[in-house]
Coordinates of N, CA and C in Angstrom, one line a residue:
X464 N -7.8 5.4 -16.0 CA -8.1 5.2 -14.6 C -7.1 4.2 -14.0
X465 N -6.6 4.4 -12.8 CA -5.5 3.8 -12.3 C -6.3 2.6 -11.8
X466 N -5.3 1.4 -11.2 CA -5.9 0.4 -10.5 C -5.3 0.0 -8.9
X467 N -6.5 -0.3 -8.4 CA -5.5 -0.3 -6.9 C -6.1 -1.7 -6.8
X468 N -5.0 -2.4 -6.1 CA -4.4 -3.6 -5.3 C -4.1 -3.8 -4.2
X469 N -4.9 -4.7 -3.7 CA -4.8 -4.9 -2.3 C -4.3 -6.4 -1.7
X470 N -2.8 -6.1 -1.2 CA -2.4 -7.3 -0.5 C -2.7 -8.4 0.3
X471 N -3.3 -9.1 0.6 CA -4.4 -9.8 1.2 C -3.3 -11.2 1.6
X472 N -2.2 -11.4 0.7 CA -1.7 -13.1 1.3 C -1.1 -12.9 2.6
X473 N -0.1 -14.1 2.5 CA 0.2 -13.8 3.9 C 0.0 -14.9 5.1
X474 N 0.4 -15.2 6.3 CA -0.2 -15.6 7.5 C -0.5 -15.0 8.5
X475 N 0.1 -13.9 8.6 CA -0.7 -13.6 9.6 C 0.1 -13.9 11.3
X476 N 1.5 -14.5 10.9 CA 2.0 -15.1 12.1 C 2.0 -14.6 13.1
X477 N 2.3 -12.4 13.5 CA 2.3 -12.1 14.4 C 1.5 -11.9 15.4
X478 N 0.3 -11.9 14.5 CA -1.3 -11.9 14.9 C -1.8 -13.1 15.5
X479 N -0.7 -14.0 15.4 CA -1.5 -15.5 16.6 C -1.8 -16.5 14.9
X480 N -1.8 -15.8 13.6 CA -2.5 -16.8 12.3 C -4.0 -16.2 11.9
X481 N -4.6 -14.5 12.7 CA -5.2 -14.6 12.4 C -5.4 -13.6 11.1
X482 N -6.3 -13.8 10.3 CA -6.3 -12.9 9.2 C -6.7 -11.5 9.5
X483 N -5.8 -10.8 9.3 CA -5.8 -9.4 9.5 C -6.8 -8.8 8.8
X484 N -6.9 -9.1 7.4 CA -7.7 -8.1 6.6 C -9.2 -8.2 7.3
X485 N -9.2 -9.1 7.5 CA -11.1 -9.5 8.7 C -11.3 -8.5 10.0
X486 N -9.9 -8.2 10.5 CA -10.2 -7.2 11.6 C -11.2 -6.1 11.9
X487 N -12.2 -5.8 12.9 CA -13.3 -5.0 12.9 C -12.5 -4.2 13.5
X488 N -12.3 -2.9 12.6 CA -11.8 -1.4 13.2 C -13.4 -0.7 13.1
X489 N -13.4 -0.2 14.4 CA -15.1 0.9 14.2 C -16.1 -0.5 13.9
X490 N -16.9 0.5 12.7 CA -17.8 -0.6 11.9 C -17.7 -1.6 11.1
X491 N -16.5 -1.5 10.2 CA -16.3 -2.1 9.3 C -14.5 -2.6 9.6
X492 N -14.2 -4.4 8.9 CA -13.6 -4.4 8.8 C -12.2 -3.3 8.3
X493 N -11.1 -4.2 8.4 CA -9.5 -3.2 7.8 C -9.9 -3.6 6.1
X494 N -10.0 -4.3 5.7 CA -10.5 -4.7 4.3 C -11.5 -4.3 3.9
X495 N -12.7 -3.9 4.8 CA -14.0 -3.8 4.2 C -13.7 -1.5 4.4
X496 N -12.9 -1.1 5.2 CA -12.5 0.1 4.9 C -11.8 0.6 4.1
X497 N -11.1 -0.5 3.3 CA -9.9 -0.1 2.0 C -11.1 0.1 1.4
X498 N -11.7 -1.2 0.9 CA -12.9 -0.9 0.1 C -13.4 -0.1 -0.5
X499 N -14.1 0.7 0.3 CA -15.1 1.2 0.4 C -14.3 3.0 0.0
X500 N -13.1 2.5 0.5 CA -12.9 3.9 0.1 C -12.2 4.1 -1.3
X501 N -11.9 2.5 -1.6 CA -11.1 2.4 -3.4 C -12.2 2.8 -4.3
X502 N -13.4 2.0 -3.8 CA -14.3 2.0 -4.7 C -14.9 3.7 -5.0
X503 N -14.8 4.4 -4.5 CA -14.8 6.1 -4.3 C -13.7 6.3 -5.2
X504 N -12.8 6.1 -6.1 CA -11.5 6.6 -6.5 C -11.4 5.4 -7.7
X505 N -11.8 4.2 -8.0 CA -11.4 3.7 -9.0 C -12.1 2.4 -8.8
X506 N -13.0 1.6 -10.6 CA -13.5 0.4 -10.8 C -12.6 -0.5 -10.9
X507 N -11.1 -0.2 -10.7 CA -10.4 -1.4 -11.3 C -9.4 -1.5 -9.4
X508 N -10.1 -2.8 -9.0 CA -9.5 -2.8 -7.9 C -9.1 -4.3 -7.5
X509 N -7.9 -5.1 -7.5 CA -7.6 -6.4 -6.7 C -7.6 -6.7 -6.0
X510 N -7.6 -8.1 -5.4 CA -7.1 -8.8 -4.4 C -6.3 -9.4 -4.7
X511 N -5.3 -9.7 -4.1 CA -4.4 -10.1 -4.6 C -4.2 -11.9 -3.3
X512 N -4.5 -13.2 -3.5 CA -4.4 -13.6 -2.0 C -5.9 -13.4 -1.3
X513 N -5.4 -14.1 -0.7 CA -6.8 -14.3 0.8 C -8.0 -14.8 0.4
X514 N -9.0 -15.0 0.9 CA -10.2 -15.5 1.1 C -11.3 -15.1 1.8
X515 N -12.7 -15.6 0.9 CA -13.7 -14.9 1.3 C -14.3 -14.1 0.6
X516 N -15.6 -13.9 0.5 CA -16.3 -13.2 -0.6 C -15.9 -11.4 -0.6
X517 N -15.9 -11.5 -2.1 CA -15.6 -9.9 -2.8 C -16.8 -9.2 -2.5
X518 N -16.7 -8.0 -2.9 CA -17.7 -7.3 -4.0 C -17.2 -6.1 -4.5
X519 N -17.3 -5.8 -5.6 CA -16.5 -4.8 -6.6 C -15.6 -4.7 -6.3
X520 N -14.4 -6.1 -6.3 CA -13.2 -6.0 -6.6 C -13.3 -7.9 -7.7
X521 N -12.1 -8.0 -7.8 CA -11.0 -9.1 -8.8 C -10.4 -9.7 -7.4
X522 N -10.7 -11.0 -7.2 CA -9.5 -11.6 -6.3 C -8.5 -12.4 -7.6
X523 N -7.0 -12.4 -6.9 CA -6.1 -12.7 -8.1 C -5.2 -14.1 -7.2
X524 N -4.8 -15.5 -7.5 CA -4.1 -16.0 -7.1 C -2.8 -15.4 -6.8
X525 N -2.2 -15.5 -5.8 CA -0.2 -15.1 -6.1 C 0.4 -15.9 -7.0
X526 N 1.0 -15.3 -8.0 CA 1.9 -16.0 -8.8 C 2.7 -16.3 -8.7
X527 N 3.5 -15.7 -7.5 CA 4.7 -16.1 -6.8 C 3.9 -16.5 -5.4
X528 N 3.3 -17.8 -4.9 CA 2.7 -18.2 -3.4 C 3.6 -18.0 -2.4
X529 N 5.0 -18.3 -3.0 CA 5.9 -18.6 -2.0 C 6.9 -17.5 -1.5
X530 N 6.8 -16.6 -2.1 CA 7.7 -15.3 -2.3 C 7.7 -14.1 -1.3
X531 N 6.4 -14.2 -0.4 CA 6.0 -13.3 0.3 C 5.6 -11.4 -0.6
X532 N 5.8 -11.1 0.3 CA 5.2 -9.7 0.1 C 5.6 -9.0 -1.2
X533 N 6.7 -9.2 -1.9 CA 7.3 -9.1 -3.2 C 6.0 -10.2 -4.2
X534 N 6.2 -11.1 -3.8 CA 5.5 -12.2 -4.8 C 3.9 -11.5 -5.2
X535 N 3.2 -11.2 -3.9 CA 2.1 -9.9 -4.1 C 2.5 -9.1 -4.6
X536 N 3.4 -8.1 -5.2 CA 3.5 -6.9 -5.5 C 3.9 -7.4 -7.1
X537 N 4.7 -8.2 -7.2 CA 4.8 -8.8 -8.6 C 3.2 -9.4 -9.3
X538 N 2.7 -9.8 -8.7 CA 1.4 -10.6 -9.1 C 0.5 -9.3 -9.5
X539 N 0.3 -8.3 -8.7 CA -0.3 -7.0 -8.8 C -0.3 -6.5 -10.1
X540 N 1.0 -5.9 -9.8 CA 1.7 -5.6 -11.6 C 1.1 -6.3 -12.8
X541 N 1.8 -7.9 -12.7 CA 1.7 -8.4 -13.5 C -0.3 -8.4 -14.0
X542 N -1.3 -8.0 -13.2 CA -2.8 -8.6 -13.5 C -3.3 -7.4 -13.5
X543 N -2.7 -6.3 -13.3 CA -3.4 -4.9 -13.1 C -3.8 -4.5 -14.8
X544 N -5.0 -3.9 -15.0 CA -6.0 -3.7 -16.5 C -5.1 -2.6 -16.4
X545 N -4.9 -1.3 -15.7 CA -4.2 -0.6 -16.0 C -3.1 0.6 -15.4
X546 N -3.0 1.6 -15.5 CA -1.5 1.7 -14.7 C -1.9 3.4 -14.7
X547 N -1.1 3.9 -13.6 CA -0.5 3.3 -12.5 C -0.8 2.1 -11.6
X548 N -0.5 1.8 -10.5 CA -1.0 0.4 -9.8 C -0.8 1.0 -8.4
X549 N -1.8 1.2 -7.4 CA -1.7 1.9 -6.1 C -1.8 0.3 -5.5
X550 N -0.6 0.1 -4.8 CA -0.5 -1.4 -4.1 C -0.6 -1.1 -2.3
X551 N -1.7 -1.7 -1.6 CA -1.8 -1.4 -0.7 C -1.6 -2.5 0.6
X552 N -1.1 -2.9 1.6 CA -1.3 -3.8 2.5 C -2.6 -4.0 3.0
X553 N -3.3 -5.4 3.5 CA -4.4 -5.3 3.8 C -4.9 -5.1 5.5
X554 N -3.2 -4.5 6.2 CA -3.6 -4.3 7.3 C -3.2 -3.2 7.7
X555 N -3.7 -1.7 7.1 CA -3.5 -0.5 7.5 C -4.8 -0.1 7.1
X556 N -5.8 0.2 8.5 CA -7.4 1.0 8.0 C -7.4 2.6 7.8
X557 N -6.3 3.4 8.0 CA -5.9 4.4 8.1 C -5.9 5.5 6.8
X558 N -6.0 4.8 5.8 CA -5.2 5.3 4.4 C -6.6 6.3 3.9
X559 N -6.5 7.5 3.5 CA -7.4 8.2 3.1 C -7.2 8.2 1.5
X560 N -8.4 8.8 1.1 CA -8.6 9.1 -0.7 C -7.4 10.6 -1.2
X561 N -7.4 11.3 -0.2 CA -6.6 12.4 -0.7 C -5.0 12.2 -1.1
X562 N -5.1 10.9 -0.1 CA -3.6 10.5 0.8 C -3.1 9.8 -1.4
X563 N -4.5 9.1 -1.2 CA -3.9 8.0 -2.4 C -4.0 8.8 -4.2
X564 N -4.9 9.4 -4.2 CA -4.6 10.3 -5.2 C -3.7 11.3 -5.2
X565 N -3.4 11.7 -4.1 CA -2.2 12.8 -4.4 C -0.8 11.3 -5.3
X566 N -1.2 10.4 -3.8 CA 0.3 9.2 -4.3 C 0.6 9.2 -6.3
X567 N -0.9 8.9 -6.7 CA -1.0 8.4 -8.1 C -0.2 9.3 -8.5
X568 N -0.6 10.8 -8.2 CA -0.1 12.1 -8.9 C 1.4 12.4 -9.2
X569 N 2.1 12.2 -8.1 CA 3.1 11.5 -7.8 C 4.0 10.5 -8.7
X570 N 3.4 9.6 -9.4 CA 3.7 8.7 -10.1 C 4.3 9.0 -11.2
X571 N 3.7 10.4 -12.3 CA 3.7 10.6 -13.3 C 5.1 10.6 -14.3
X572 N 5.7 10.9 -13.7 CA 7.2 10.8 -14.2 C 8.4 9.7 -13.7
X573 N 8.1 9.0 -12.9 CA 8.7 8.0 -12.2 C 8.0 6.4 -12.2
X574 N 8.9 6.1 -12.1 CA 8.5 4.1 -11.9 C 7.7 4.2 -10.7
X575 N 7.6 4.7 -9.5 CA 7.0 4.7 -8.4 C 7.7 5.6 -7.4
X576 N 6.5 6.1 -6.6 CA 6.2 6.7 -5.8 C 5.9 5.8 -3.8
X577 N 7.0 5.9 -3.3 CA 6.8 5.0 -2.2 C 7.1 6.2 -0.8
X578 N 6.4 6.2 0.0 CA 6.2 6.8 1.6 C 7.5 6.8 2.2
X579 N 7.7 7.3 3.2 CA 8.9 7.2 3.9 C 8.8 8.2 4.7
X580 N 8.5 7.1 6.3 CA 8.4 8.1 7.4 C 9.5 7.6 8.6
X581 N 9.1 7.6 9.9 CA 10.4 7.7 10.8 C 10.3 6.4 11.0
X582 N 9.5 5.4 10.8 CA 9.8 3.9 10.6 C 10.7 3.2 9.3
X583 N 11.0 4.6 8.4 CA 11.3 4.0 7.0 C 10.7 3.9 5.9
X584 N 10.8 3.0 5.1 CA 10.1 3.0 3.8 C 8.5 2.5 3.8
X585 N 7.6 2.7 3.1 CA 6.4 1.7 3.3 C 5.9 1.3 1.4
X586 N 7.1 0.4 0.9 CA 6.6 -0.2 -0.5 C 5.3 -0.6 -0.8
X587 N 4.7 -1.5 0.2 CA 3.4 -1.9 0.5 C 2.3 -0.9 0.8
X588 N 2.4 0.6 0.3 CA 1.9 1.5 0.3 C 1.9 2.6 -0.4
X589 N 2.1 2.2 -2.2 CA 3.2 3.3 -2.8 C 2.4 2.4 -4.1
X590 N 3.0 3.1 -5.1 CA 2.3 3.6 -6.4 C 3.2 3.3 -7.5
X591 N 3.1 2.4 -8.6 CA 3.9 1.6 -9.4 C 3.3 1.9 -10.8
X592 N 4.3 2.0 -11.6 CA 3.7 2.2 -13.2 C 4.0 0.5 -13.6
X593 N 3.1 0.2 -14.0 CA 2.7 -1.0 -14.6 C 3.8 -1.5 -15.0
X594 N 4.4 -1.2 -16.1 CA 5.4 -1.6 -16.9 C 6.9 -2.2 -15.8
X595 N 6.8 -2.0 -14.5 CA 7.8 -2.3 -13.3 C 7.2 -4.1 -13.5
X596 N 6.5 -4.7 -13.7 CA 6.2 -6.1 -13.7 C 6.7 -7.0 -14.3
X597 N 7.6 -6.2 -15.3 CA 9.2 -7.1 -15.6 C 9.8 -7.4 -14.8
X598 N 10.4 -6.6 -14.0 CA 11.7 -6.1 -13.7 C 11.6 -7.0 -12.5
X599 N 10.0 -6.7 -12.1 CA 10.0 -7.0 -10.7 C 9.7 -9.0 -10.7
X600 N 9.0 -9.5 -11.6 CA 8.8 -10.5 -11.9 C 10.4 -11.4 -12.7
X601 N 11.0 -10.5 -13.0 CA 12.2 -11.4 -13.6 C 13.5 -11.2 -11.8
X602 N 13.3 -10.2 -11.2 CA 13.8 -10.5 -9.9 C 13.7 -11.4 -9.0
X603 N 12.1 -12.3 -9.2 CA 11.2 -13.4 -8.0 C 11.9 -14.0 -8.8
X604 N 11.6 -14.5 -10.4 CA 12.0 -15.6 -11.1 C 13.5 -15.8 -10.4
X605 N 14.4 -15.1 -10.3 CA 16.1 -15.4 -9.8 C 16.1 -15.1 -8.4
X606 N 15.0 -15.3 -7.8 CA 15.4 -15.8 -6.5 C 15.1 -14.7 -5.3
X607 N 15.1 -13.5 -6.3 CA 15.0 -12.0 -5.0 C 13.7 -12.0 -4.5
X608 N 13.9 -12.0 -2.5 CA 12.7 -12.0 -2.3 C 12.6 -11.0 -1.0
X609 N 13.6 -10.1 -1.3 CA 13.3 -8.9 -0.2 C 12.6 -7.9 -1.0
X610 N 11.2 -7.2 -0.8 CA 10.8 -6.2 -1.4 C 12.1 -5.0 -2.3
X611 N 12.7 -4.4 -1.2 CA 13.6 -3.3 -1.6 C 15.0 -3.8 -2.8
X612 N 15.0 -5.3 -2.6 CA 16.3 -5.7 -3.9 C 15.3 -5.6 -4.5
X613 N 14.0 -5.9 -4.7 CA 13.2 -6.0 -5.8 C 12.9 -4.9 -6.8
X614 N 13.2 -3.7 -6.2 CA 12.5 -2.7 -6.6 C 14.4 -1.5 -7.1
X615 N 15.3 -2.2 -6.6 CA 16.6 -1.3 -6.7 C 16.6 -1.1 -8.3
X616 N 17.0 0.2 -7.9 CA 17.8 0.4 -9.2 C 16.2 1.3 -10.1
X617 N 15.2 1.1 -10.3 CA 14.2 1.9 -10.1 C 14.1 3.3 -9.9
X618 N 13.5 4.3 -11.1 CA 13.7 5.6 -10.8 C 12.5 5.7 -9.8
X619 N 12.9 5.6 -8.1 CA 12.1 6.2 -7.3 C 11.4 7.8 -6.7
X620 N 10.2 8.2 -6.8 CA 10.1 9.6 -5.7 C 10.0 9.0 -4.6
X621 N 10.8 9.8 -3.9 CA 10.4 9.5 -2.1 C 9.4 10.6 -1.9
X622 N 8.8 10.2 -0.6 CA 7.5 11.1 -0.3 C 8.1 11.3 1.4
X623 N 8.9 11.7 1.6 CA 9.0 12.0 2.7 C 9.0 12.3 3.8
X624 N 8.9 12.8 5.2 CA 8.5 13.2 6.4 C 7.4 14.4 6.0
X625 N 8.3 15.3 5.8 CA 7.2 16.5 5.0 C 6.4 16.7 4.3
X626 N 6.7 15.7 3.5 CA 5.8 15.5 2.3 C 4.3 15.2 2.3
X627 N 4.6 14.1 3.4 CA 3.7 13.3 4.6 C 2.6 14.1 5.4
X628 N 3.3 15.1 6.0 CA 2.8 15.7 7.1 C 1.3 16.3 7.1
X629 N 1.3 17.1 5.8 CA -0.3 17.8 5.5 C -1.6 16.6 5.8
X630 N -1.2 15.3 5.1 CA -1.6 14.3 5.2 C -2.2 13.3 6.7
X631 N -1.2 13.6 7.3 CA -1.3 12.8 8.4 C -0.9 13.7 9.8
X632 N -1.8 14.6 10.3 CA -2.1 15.5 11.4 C -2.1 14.2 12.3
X633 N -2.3 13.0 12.5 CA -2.6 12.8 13.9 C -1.7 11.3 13.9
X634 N -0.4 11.3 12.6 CA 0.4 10.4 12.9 C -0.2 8.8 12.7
X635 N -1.1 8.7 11.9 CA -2.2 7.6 11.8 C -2.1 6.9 10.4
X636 N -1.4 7.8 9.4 CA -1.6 7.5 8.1 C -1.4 5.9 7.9
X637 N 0.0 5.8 8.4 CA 0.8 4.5 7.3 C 1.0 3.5 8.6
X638 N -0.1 3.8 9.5 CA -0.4 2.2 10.8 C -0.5 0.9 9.9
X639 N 0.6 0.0 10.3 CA 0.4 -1.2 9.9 C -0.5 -1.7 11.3
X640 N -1.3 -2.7 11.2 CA -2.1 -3.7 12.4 C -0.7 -5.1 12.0
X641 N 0.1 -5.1 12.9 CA 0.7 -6.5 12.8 C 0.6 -7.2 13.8
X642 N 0.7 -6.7 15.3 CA 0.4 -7.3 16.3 C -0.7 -6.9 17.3
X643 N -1.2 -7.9 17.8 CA -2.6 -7.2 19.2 C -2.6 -6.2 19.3
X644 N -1.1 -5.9 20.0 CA -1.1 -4.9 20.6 C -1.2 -3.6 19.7
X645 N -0.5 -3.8 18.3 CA -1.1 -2.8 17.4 C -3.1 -2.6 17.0
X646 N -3.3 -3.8 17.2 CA -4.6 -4.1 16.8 C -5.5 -3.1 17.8
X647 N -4.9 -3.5 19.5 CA -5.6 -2.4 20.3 C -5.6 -1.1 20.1
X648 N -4.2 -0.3 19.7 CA -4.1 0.7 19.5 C -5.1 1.4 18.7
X649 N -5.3 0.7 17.2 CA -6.1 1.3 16.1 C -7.4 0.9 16.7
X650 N -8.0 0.3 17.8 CA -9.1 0.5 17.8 C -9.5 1.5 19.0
X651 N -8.4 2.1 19.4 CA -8.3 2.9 20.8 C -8.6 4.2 19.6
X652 N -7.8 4.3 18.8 CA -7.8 5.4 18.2 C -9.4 5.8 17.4
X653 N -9.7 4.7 16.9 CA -11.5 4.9 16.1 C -12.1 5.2 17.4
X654 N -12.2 4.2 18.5 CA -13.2 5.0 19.6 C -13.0 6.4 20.2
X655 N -12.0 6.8 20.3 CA -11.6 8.2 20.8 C -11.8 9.3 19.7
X656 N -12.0 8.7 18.2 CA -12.2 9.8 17.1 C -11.1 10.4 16.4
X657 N -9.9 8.9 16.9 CA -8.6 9.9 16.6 C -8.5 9.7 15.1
X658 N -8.2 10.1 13.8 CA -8.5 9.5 12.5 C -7.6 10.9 11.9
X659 N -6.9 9.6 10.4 CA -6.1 10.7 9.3 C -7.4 11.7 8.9
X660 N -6.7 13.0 9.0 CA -7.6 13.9 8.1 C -7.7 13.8 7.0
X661 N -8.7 13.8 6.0 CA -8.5 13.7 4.4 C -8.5 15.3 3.7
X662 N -7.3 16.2 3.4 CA -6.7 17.2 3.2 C -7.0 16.9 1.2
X663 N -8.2 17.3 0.9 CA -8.4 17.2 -0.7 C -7.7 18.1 -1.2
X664 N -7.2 19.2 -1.0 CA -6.3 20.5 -1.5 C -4.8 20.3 -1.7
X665 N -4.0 19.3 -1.2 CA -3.1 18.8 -0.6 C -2.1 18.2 -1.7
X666 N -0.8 18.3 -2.1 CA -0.2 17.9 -3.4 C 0.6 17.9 -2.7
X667 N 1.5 16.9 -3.2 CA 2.7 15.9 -2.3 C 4.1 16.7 -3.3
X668 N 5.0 17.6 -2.5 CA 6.5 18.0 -3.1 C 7.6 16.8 -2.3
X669 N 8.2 16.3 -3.3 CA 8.9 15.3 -3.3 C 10.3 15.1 -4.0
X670 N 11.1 14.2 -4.0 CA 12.1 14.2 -5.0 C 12.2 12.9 -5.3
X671 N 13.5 13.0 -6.4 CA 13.8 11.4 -6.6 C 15.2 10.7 -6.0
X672 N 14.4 9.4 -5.3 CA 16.5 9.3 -4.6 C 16.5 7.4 -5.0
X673 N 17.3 7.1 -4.3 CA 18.0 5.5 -4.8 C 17.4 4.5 -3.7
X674 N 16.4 4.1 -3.6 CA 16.1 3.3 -2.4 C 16.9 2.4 -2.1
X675 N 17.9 2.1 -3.1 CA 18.9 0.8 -2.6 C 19.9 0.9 -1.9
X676 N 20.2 2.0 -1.5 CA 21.2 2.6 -0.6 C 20.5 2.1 0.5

């Protein structure tokens, strides 16, 4: 059974400092909707970072505090019981079960499986075979602290526009909440009913390319 990880450090800067993962989308927080929908898909779930009471997950210190969004993804790796490792941001309430099990599926023959839509990559939303926790941990150790050097050289799948598409009819999948004004958005879209469809039939055709390029 795979483990999913949820990114939680962070400040928060664009948001004014506030903690994102707390945001009330609909009924339930962006955190308390990862949840609920991990816990549907897998017992082995982290935190990785942040504050404030659990339930049926692991909160994990960063091992790297200082490293940013890499230092979370290394920390993950490194404390995950088992592998693959679906690593998720804790401010996208968007992400469906179909979306993330097809991801895992994805995984099987490759170091990871990461998104890529017309904003670009989304690492912080992509699917890691455990054993990357060297690579990626002896990277922080020397100093790399851009996500994408951290991950170069990695036999990556991309999941690309198309790949995407069955998945995300209403363009909603891979919403980061980073600013207000994103913040308004996602909650314009729960009151109006606008929401990823979850497509259970749905298997991701993909290839493998060089993210370091």
């Amino acid at each position: 059974m795979w483990t999913a990880a949820i990114l939680a450090g962070g400040s928060g800067r664009r948001m004014g400092g506030v903690d994102k993962s707390a945001l009330p989308i609909g009924t339930h927080t962006i955190i308390g909707r990862q949840m609920d929908l991990l816990r549907s898909l897998t017992p082995h779930i982290l935190v990785i970072g942040g504050s404030g009471p659990l339930t049926g997950a692991v909160r994990v210190d960063d091992d790297w505090p200082d490293a940013g969004a890499l230092g979370g993804l290394g920390t993950a790796l490194r404390h995950a019981p088992s592998s693959p490792v679906v690593v998720l941001a804790c401010d996208m309430p968007f992400i469906t079960p179909a979306f993330l099990t097809a991801l895992v599926d994805a995984t099987t023959d490759v170091d990871a499986a990461i998104p890529r839509d017309e904003h670009g990559w989304h690492p912080l939303c992509a699917c890691y075979q455990r054993e990357v926790a060297r690579t990626v941990g002896e990277r922080l150790d020397h100093g790399v602290r851009r996500v994408l050097d951290g991950l170069a050289g990695l036999r990556i799948r991309e999941l690309g526009p198309d790949a995407l598409a069955p998945f995300n009819p209403n363009e909603t999948l891979l919403m980061n909440v980073n600013t207000p004004d994103d913040y308004a958005v996602a909650r314009r879209y729960v009151d109006a009913g606008v929401a990823t469809e979850d497509r259970k039939s749905t298997r991701l055709n993909s290839s493998h390319t060089d993210i370091s390029r």
